[in-house]
Amino acid sequence: MKKEITKAGKATLARTETPTLDFGHAWDYAPAPESSDHVKIESRYDLFIGGEWKAPKSKKYFATVSPSTEQKLAEVADANAADVDDAVKAARKAYDTHWGKMPGKERAKYIFRIARAMQEKARELSVVETMDGGKPIKESRDVDVPLAAAHFFYHAGWADKLDLAFHGRRVRPLGVAGQIIPWNFPLLMAAWKIAPALAGGNTVVLKPAETTPLTALMLAKIIQEAELPPGVVNIITGAGQTGAALASHKDVNKVAFTGSTDIGKLIQKNLAGSGKKLTLELGGKAANIIFADAPIDQAVDGIVNGIYFNQGHVCCAGSRLLVEESVHDLVVKKLRDRIATLRVGDPLDKNTDIGAINSKMQYEKIHELIAAGEAEGGERYTAPCKLPSKGYFIAPTFFTGVSMSSRIAREEIFGPVLSIMTFRTPDEAVEKANNTMYGLSAGIWTDKGAKIFWMTQRLKAGVIWGNTFNKFDPTSPFGGYKESGFGREGGRQGLSAYVEVE
Amino acid sequence: MAKKATKERAYITSIGTVAAGRVSVNKAYKMYVGGAFVRSESGRYFQVAASAVAGSADPDVVNIPLGSRKDGRDAVLVAKNAHEPWAGRTAFNRGQILYRLAEVMESRRAELTASLTRAGSTAAEALAEVSASIDRAVYYSGFCDKISSLLASHNPVSGPHFGFTVPESMGVVAIVAPEEPALLGLLSTILPVIASGNTAVVIASKRDPRTAVVFCECLATSDLPGGVVNVLTGDASEIAPHLAKHREVNAMDTWSDDDALRTLLEQEGAGSVKRMRSHDARACARLRDESGQGIGYIEKFLEFKTVWHPVGV
């Protein structure tokens, strides 16, 4: 049901070109570019298989491009089925000859080495992550890279304590894990996959996303320098076909996939009857729920953090705002004023809040959904942020008057676009929040603690944030309900994905 | 240059080369309190003799501070003040510091091994004990951020309440370290205590206090904040009873084959309802193998706090 917007409300919202707050030049910041001249990016990368860099049997390479400048950064190998086979063979050999038999306390020390080296190379990794993927340096430096190193540190400590994690039951590794990761948190997703797999005693073949291969390849170099036995971790680059070849390879015991729900379903169907273990971390359309008794100013920043952090390229983004009707106009006004202050631009500038959209393809997809939002009757507001002339940039946008059945209320946009709807009672908030095939995350904003726990008991979401949003930690299990996938990453519960427990 | 070995002493530097005519610098062994190396306020000392070992910079006899009751009291004050900041750090941070300890110990393998050999271990025994100690430091460093996942609970109470129980550190723990093994025993009793956020006042082995001091040098260079671990040298029978009576010491962990001392300490501890743990010689020996580490060692120094909150709109 479309919410009735008052005439005054309509007039306010229509003024997209003239913000009600005007800071003049008081908010002009001097440029604060992060230096990138100490960073080493090779012109061409091969495949990391069996502890060595090997040219692809496909003889093909493809370019990876900076989405903020549209410049080519490097060429990476395009692994074909034969290359995938080599990588799986190397992983199998490493598992059979040493890794599968190595005592946990020795495996642990290798994993600690990786964590420490990532901390030593943190700045370089952050800069490359920003250049390759488009996210602001503030985020890659302060969130992605520290969390990725922490994941290795955390899981190193489990390698010799697996019996404790499973209440004394006997625990065995699975063997070879085939892992496919997305482009939104490239290094962090690699850490989420590799660290628990190694802790559990498995060997790994990992394929990073085709638009963001570089930090995974730098991680391969770290692993090589840490002198992990050859073949324990293999990193192969490629696109959809490489991923398909890996996910369906006969000698992979376990498949882990993070990406779109559509591909996740294909993989699950493909593995039917094979006996292979699978975990999926798929899309989301999380409800960020604001009650009238919420701390409103903090809630508005929570909205911004929920949908504009990482350009909205977050599976657990708070992409649906459910706001209690009585505070709808207040929240929308504050949100509109707040997003006008966000800086969209060069992701290597330390002042930038919102970086580049990851790729041309994603940029076009977001615009398609924005157009659909307008066509289906939503009222669009886009912040009047100045955008760079080159690169793929979209200013923060929200829609009011969104109906529950419209595309922008149901489909994952994966961009800085928020769909706003209202509710009157907590029961209605629960009903609307759960009315989705997804179930990855949710946010609840209220000053009343009892109400938070009442809501957490009823929301069908794997991760729920109370008076906060987008908080991650290696100790905190992450994963979805329903079609957002199954399995957890992080915490004691996340270990189950990579072991057989008797 | 050739020397008449029967008539003249060969002066040996710490890296084992014979430097004819060069006089070595003797190390002063001190206690470790509040992040600094200090002598006993009493000024007293005792002597420890050592086997002459190639590569040792020590003379045959060294003076070690003989800690006093007041040293114990001073150390408790320091440990008490260090508790809240230490417990307030993230578990991840504590884990990183313990890992750094392992890094530092690994880089000081030679010195630690030489110290154990001076106290009478064979080279092979010393090597094994040092390796086991470093690996145990790695083991506990990986434990800090897992304690809650394993020992906390959500309590499914009957009624509309969200209830949970979380482990917390106790505060200051007094430790009478085992006489043997001097390094592995010391480390095995200290690390599970501090991993969860407790601070410690430790009485080191009287038989081999020198190794304890070298271990403290590792602690001092591992980013461990001063005051988290405080190590006194001297007589456990003199200092420990006062620690057992001290009201700011929350728990005591006694590793001793002296049955009378263990009983005395338990009696003294009762006056302040202290959490007392005692271990005999067999338990000390068990520290040498895999059963010398584990969650049980950590759990013994945790309090459990249960919290209730209503659920409802």
PDB file of N, CA, C and O in Angstrom, chain A residues 105 109 112 116 119 150 153-154 157-158 160-161 164-165 426 448-451 453-454 457 475 492, chain B residues 92 95-96 99-100 103 135 138-139 141-143 145-146 149-150 162 290 295 309-313:
ATOM      1  N   LYS A 105      48.681 -28.070  15.676  1.00  0.00           N
ATOM      2  CA  LYS A 105      49.510 -26.995  16.224  1.00  0.00           C
ATOM      3  C   LYS A 105      50.568 -26.539  15.228  1.00  0.00           C
ATOM      4  O   LYS A 105      51.047 -25.419  15.302  1.00  0.00           O
ATOM      5  N   LYS A 109      50.658 -22.595  13.178  1.00  0.00           N
ATOM      6  CA  LYS A 109      51.781 -21.658  13.042  1.00  0.00           C
ATOM      7  C   LYS A 109      51.912 -21.137  11.619  1.00  0.00           C
ATOM      8  O   LYS A 109      52.292 -19.993  11.403  1.00  0.00           O
ATOM      9  N   PHE A 112      49.202 -18.438  11.383  1.00  0.00           N
ATOM     10  CA  PHE A 112      49.631 -17.216  12.075  1.00  0.00           C
ATOM     11  C   PHE A 112      50.600 -16.419  11.199  1.00  0.00           C
ATOM     12  O   PHE A 112      50.560 -15.189  11.183  1.00  0.00           O
ATOM     13  N   ARG A 116      50.245 -12.388  10.218  1.00  0.00           N
ATOM     14  CA  ARG A 116      51.263 -11.379  10.522  1.00  0.00           C
ATOM     15  C   ARG A 116      51.736 -10.668   9.266  1.00  0.00           C
ATOM     16  O   ARG A 116      51.939  -9.464   9.254  1.00  0.00           O
ATOM     17  N   GLN A 119      49.365  -8.093   8.175  1.00  0.00           N
ATOM     18  CA  GLN A 119      49.472  -6.872   8.969  1.00  0.00           C
ATOM     19  C   GLN A 119      50.675  -6.058   8.506  1.00  0.00           C
ATOM     20  O   GLN A 119      50.614  -4.832   8.433  1.00  0.00           O
ATOM     21  N   ALA A 150      42.670 -10.307  10.844  1.00  0.00           N
ATOM     22  CA  ALA A 150      42.117 -10.842  12.091  1.00  0.00           C
ATOM     23  C   ALA A 150      41.476 -12.204  11.873  1.00  0.00           C
ATOM     24  O   ALA A 150      41.517 -13.072  12.756  1.00  0.00           O
ATOM     25  N   PHE A 153      44.209 -14.666  11.952  1.00  0.00           N
ATOM     26  CA  PHE A 153      44.705 -14.776  13.324  1.00  0.00           C
ATOM     27  C   PHE A 153      43.763 -15.632  14.152  1.00  0.00           C
ATOM     28  O   PHE A 153      44.172 -16.534  14.886  1.00  0.00           O
ATOM     29  N   TYR A 154      42.458 -15.345  14.019  1.00  0.00           N
ATOM     30  CA  TYR A 154      41.444 -16.051  14.795  1.00  0.00           C
ATOM     31  C   TYR A 154      41.435 -17.535  14.469  1.00  0.00           C
ATOM     32  O   TYR A 154      41.455 -18.396  15.356  1.00  0.00           O
ATOM     33  N   GLY A 157      44.128 -19.979  15.679  1.00  0.00           N
ATOM     34  CA  GLY A 157      43.982 -20.470  17.043  1.00  0.00           C
ATOM     35  C   GLY A 157      43.031 -21.638  17.186  1.00  0.00           C
ATOM     36  O   GLY A 157      43.035 -22.301  18.230  1.00  0.00           O
ATOM     37  N   TRP A 158      42.220 -21.914  16.168  1.00  0.00           N
ATOM     38  CA  TRP A 158      41.306 -23.071  16.241  1.00  0.00           C
ATOM     39  C   TRP A 158      41.981 -24.358  15.760  1.00  0.00           C
ATOM     40  O   TRP A 158      41.527 -25.449  16.097  1.00  0.00           O
ATOM     41  N   ASP A 160      44.365 -26.201  16.420  1.00  0.00           N
ATOM     42  CA  ASP A 160      44.714 -27.275  17.366  1.00  0.00           C
ATOM     43  C   ASP A 160      43.687 -27.387  18.489  1.00  0.00           C
ATOM     44  O   ASP A 160      43.977 -27.956  19.546  1.00  0.00           O
ATOM     45  N   LYS A 161      42.483 -26.824  18.286  1.00  0.00           N
ATOM     46  CA  LYS A 161      41.470 -26.887  19.344  1.00  0.00           C
ATOM     47  C   LYS A 161      40.123 -27.359  18.797  1.00  0.00           C
ATOM     48  O   LYS A 161      39.075 -27.107  19.395  1.00  0.00           O
ATOM     49  N   LEU A 164      37.678 -29.208  20.996  1.00  0.00           N
ATOM     50  CA  LEU A 164      36.944 -28.361  21.939  1.00  0.00           C
ATOM     51  C   LEU A 164      35.725 -27.728  21.275  1.00  0.00           C
ATOM     52  O   LEU A 164      34.690 -27.544  21.900  1.00  0.00           O
ATOM     53  N   ALA A 165      35.886 -27.392  19.998  1.00  0.00           N
ATOM     54  CA  ALA A 165      34.799 -26.698  19.310  1.00  0.00           C
ATOM     55  C   ALA A 165      33.595 -27.600  19.124  1.00  0.00           C
ATOM     56  O   ALA A 165      32.480 -27.126  18.951  1.00  0.00           O
ATOM     57  N   PRO A 426       4.660  -3.064  15.931  1.00  0.00           N
ATOM     58  CA  PRO A 426       5.784  -4.011  15.854  1.00  0.00           C
ATOM     59  C   PRO A 426       5.433  -5.275  15.069  1.00  0.00           C
ATOM     60  O   PRO A 426       6.250  -5.780  14.303  1.00  0.00           O
ATOM     61  N   LYS A 448      14.282   0.923  23.551  1.00  0.00           N
ATOM     62  CA  LYS A 448      13.745  -0.048  24.501  1.00  0.00           C
ATOM     63  C   LYS A 448      14.378  -1.424  24.265  1.00  0.00           C
ATOM     64  O   LYS A 448      14.145  -2.065  23.261  1.00  0.00           O
ATOM     65  N   GLY A 449      15.187  -1.859  25.225  1.00  0.00           N
ATOM     66  CA  GLY A 449      15.900  -3.128  25.098  1.00  0.00           C
ATOM     67  C   GLY A 449      14.985  -4.313  24.917  1.00  0.00           C
ATOM     68  O   GLY A 449      15.244  -5.210  24.109  1.00  0.00           O
ATOM     69  N   ALA A 450      13.876  -4.326  25.666  1.00  0.00           N
ATOM     70  CA  ALA A 450      12.958  -5.458  25.587  1.00  0.00           C
ATOM     71  C   ALA A 450      12.408  -5.601  24.170  1.00  0.00           C
ATOM     72  O   ALA A 450      12.178  -6.710  23.684  1.00  0.00           O
ATOM     73  N   LYS A 451      12.204  -4.460  23.522  1.00  0.00           N
ATOM     74  CA  LYS A 451      11.660  -4.501  22.171  1.00  0.00           C
ATOM     75  C   LYS A 451      12.669  -5.085  21.203  1.00  0.00           C
ATOM     76  O   LYS A 451      12.326  -5.831  20.277  1.00  0.00           O
ATOM     77  N   PHE A 453      14.867  -7.429  21.863  1.00  0.00           N
ATOM     78  CA  PHE A 453      14.875  -8.883  21.985  1.00  0.00           C
ATOM     79  C   PHE A 453      13.567  -9.498  21.501  1.00  0.00           C
ATOM     80  O   PHE A 453      13.543 -10.624  21.001  1.00  0.00           O
ATOM     81  N   TRP A 454      12.464  -8.788  21.638  1.00  0.00           N
ATOM     82  CA  TRP A 454      11.193  -9.275  21.110  1.00  0.00           C
ATOM     83  C   TRP A 454      11.291  -9.400  19.593  1.00  0.00           C
ATOM     84  O   TRP A 454      10.863 -10.385  18.994  1.00  0.00           O
ATOM     85  N   GLN A 457      13.689 -12.229  18.360  1.00  0.00           N
ATOM     86  CA  GLN A 457      13.083 -13.564  18.423  1.00  0.00           C
ATOM     87  C   GLN A 457      12.230 -13.842  17.195  1.00  0.00           C
ATOM     88  O   GLN A 457      12.032 -14.990  16.815  1.00  0.00           O
ATOM     89  N   THR A 475      34.937 -13.555  15.398  1.00  0.00           N
ATOM     90  CA  THR A 475      34.339 -14.426  16.408  1.00  0.00           C
ATOM     91  C   THR A 475      32.825 -14.532  16.256  1.00  0.00           C
ATOM     92  O   THR A 475      32.189 -15.304  16.972  1.00  0.00           O
ATOM     93  N   ARG A 492      32.672 -20.127  16.422  1.00  0.00           N
ATOM     94  CA  ARG A 492      32.780 -21.575  16.584  1.00  0.00           C
ATOM     95  C   ARG A 492      31.874 -22.265  15.569  1.00  0.00           C
ATOM     96  O   ARG A 492      32.250 -23.280  14.971  1.00  0.00           O
TER      97      ARG A 492
ATOM     98  N   PHE B  92      41.127 -10.235  21.203  1.00  0.00           N
ATOM     99  CA  PHE B  92      42.013 -10.313  20.044  1.00  0.00           C
ATOM    100  C   PHE B  92      43.354  -9.668  20.378  1.00  0.00           C
ATOM    101  O   PHE B  92      44.418 -10.207  20.070  1.00  0.00           O
ATOM    102  N   GLY B  95      45.375 -11.791  22.586  1.00  0.00           N
ATOM    103  CA  GLY B  95      45.911 -12.900  21.795  1.00  0.00           C
ATOM    104  C   GLY B  95      47.126 -12.468  20.990  1.00  0.00           C
ATOM    105  O   GLY B  95      48.112 -13.193  20.888  1.00  0.00           O
ATOM    106  N   GLN B  96      47.070 -11.266  20.439  1.00  0.00           N
ATOM    107  CA  GLN B  96      48.207 -10.781  19.654  1.00  0.00           C
ATOM    108  C   GLN B  96      49.434 -10.595  20.526  1.00  0.00           C
ATOM    109  O   GLN B  96      50.557 -10.857  20.094  1.00  0.00           O
ATOM    110  N   TYR B  99      50.940 -13.878  21.231  1.00  0.00           N
ATOM    111  CA  TYR B  99      51.638 -14.389  20.048  1.00  0.00           C
ATOM    112  C   TYR B  99      52.995 -13.704  19.913  1.00  0.00           C
ATOM    113  O   TYR B  99      53.987 -14.323  19.543  1.00  0.00           O
ATOM    114  N   ARG B 100      53.010 -12.413  20.218  1.00  0.00           N
ATOM    115  CA  ARG B 100      54.283 -11.674  20.170  1.00  0.00           C
ATOM    116  C   ARG B 100      55.272 -12.275  21.157  1.00  0.00           C
ATOM    117  O   ARG B 100      56.463 -12.365  20.881  1.00  0.00           O
ATOM    118  N   GLU B 103      56.815 -15.081  19.474  1.00  0.00           N
ATOM    119  CA  GLU B 103      57.800 -14.603  18.485  1.00  0.00           C
ATOM    120  C   GLU B 103      59.117 -14.267  19.181  1.00  0.00           C
ATOM    121  O   GLU B 103      60.200 -14.620  18.708  1.00  0.00           O
ATOM    122  N   ASP B 135      55.580 -23.343  21.716  1.00  0.00           N
ATOM    123  CA  ASP B 135      54.335 -23.859  21.145  1.00  0.00           C
ATOM    124  C   ASP B 135      53.161 -23.644  22.105  1.00  0.00           C
ATOM    125  O   ASP B 135      52.027 -23.392  21.677  1.00  0.00           O
ATOM    126  N   VAL B 138      51.974 -20.144  21.747  1.00  0.00           N
ATOM    127  CA  VAL B 138      51.133 -20.030  20.548  1.00  0.00           C
ATOM    128  C   VAL B 138      49.750 -20.596  20.843  1.00  0.00           C
ATOM    129  O   VAL B 138      48.723 -20.021  20.461  1.00  0.00           O
ATOM    130  N   TYR B 139      49.708 -21.716  21.554  1.00  0.00           N
ATOM    131  CA  TYR B 139      48.431 -22.357  21.891  1.00  0.00           C
ATOM    132  C   TYR B 139      47.523 -21.395  22.654  1.00  0.00           C
ATOM    133  O   TYR B 139      46.364 -21.205  22.294  1.00  0.00           O
ATOM    134  N   SER B 141      47.821 -18.134  22.891  1.00  0.00           N
ATOM    135  CA  SER B 141      47.523 -16.888  22.176  1.00  0.00           C
ATOM    136  C   SER B 141      46.287 -17.082  21.305  1.00  0.00           C
ATOM    137  O   SER B 141      45.483 -16.173  21.131  1.00  0.00           O
ATOM    138  N   GLY B 142      46.118 -18.301  20.792  1.00  0.00           N
ATOM    139  CA  GLY B 142      44.954 -18.570  19.955  1.00  0.00           C
ATOM    140  C   GLY B 142      43.708 -18.870  20.755  1.00  0.00           C
ATOM    141  O   GLY B 142      42.657 -19.155  20.171  1.00  0.00           O
ATOM    142  N   PHE B 143      43.819 -18.790  22.091  1.00  0.00           N
ATOM    143  CA  PHE B 143      42.675 -19.152  22.928  1.00  0.00           C
ATOM    144  C   PHE B 143      41.878 -17.933  23.396  1.00  0.00           C
ATOM    145  O   PHE B 143      40.677 -18.027  23.659  1.00  0.00           O
ATOM    146  N   ASP B 145      40.411 -15.296  22.300  1.00  0.00           N
ATOM    147  CA  ASP B 145      39.137 -14.876  21.735  1.00  0.00           C
ATOM    148  C   ASP B 145      38.199 -16.053  21.477  1.00  0.00           C
ATOM    149  O   ASP B 145      37.277 -15.959  20.660  1.00  0.00           O
ATOM    150  N   LYS B 146      38.442 -17.159  22.140  1.00  0.00           N
ATOM    151  CA  LYS B 146      37.565 -18.311  21.969  1.00  0.00           C
ATOM    152  C   LYS B 146      36.910 -18.739  23.283  1.00  0.00           C
ATOM    153  O   LYS B 146      35.996 -19.573  23.295  1.00  0.00           O
ATOM    154  N   SER B 149      33.174 -18.119  23.411  1.00  0.00           N
ATOM    155  CA  SER B 149      32.413 -18.987  22.511  1.00  0.00           C
ATOM    156  C   SER B 149      32.219 -20.368  23.112  1.00  0.00           C
ATOM    157  O   SER B 149      31.236 -21.045  22.841  1.00  0.00           O
ATOM    158  N   LEU B 150      33.185 -20.799  23.930  1.00  0.00           N
ATOM    159  CA  LEU B 150      33.117 -22.148  24.474  1.00  0.00           C
ATOM    160  C   LEU B 150      32.430 -22.206  25.833  1.00  0.00           C
ATOM    161  O   LEU B 150      31.842 -23.216  26.188  1.00  0.00           O
ATOM    162  N   PHE B 162      15.443 -12.623  28.165  1.00  0.00           N
ATOM    163  CA  PHE B 162      16.662 -12.996  27.454  1.00  0.00           C
ATOM    164  C   PHE B 162      17.732 -13.126  28.516  1.00  0.00           C
ATOM    165  O   PHE B 162      18.034 -12.168  29.224  1.00  0.00           O
ATOM    166  N   GLU B 290      51.024 -32.907  26.648  1.00  0.00           N
ATOM    167  CA  GLU B 290      49.836 -32.266  26.086  1.00  0.00           C
ATOM    168  C   GLU B 290      48.760 -31.999  27.143  1.00  0.00           C
ATOM    169  O   GLU B 290      47.972 -31.061  26.994  1.00  0.00           O
ATOM    170  N   ILE B 295      41.574 -26.014  28.166  1.00  0.00           N
ATOM    171  CA  ILE B 295      40.579 -25.049  28.602  1.00  0.00           C
ATOM    172  C   ILE B 295      40.378 -25.090  30.108  1.00  0.00           C
ATOM    173  O   ILE B 295      40.032 -24.071  30.718  1.00  0.00           O
ATOM    174  N   HIS B 309      17.239  -9.936  30.945  1.00  0.00           N
ATOM    175  CA  HIS B 309      16.606  -8.760  30.358  1.00  0.00           C
ATOM    176  C   HIS B 309      15.242  -9.182  29.834  1.00  0.00           C
ATOM    177  O   HIS B 309      15.141 -10.201  29.163  1.00  0.00           O
ATOM    178  N   PRO B 310      14.201  -8.389  30.111  1.00  0.00           N
ATOM    179  CA  PRO B 310      12.883  -8.807  29.621  1.00  0.00           C
ATOM    180  C   PRO B 310      12.783  -8.748  28.112  1.00  0.00           C
ATOM    181  O   PRO B 310      13.515  -8.017  27.447  1.00  0.00           O
ATOM    182  N   VAL B 311      11.854  -9.538  27.581  1.00  0.00           N
ATOM    183  CA  VAL B 311      11.560  -9.530  26.155  1.00  0.00           C
ATOM    184  C   VAL B 311      10.116  -9.122  25.999  1.00  0.00           C
ATOM    185  O   VAL B 311       9.223  -9.741  26.572  1.00  0.00           O
ATOM    186  N   GLY B 312       9.867  -8.051  25.217  1.00  0.00           N
ATOM    187  CA  GLY B 312       8.475  -7.648  25.008  1.00  0.00           C
ATOM    188  C   GLY B 312       8.386  -6.258  24.428  1.00  0.00           C
ATOM    189  O   GLY B 312       9.355  -5.498  24.473  1.00  0.00           O
ATOM    190  N   VAL B 313       7.234  -5.938  23.871  1.00  0.00           N
ATOM    191  CA  VAL B 313       7.037  -4.601  23.326  1.00  0.00           C
ATOM    192  C   VAL B 313       6.340  -3.712  24.344  1.00  0.00           C
ATOM    193  O   VAL B 313       6.126  -2.547  24.106  1.00  0.00           O
TER     194      VAL B 313
END
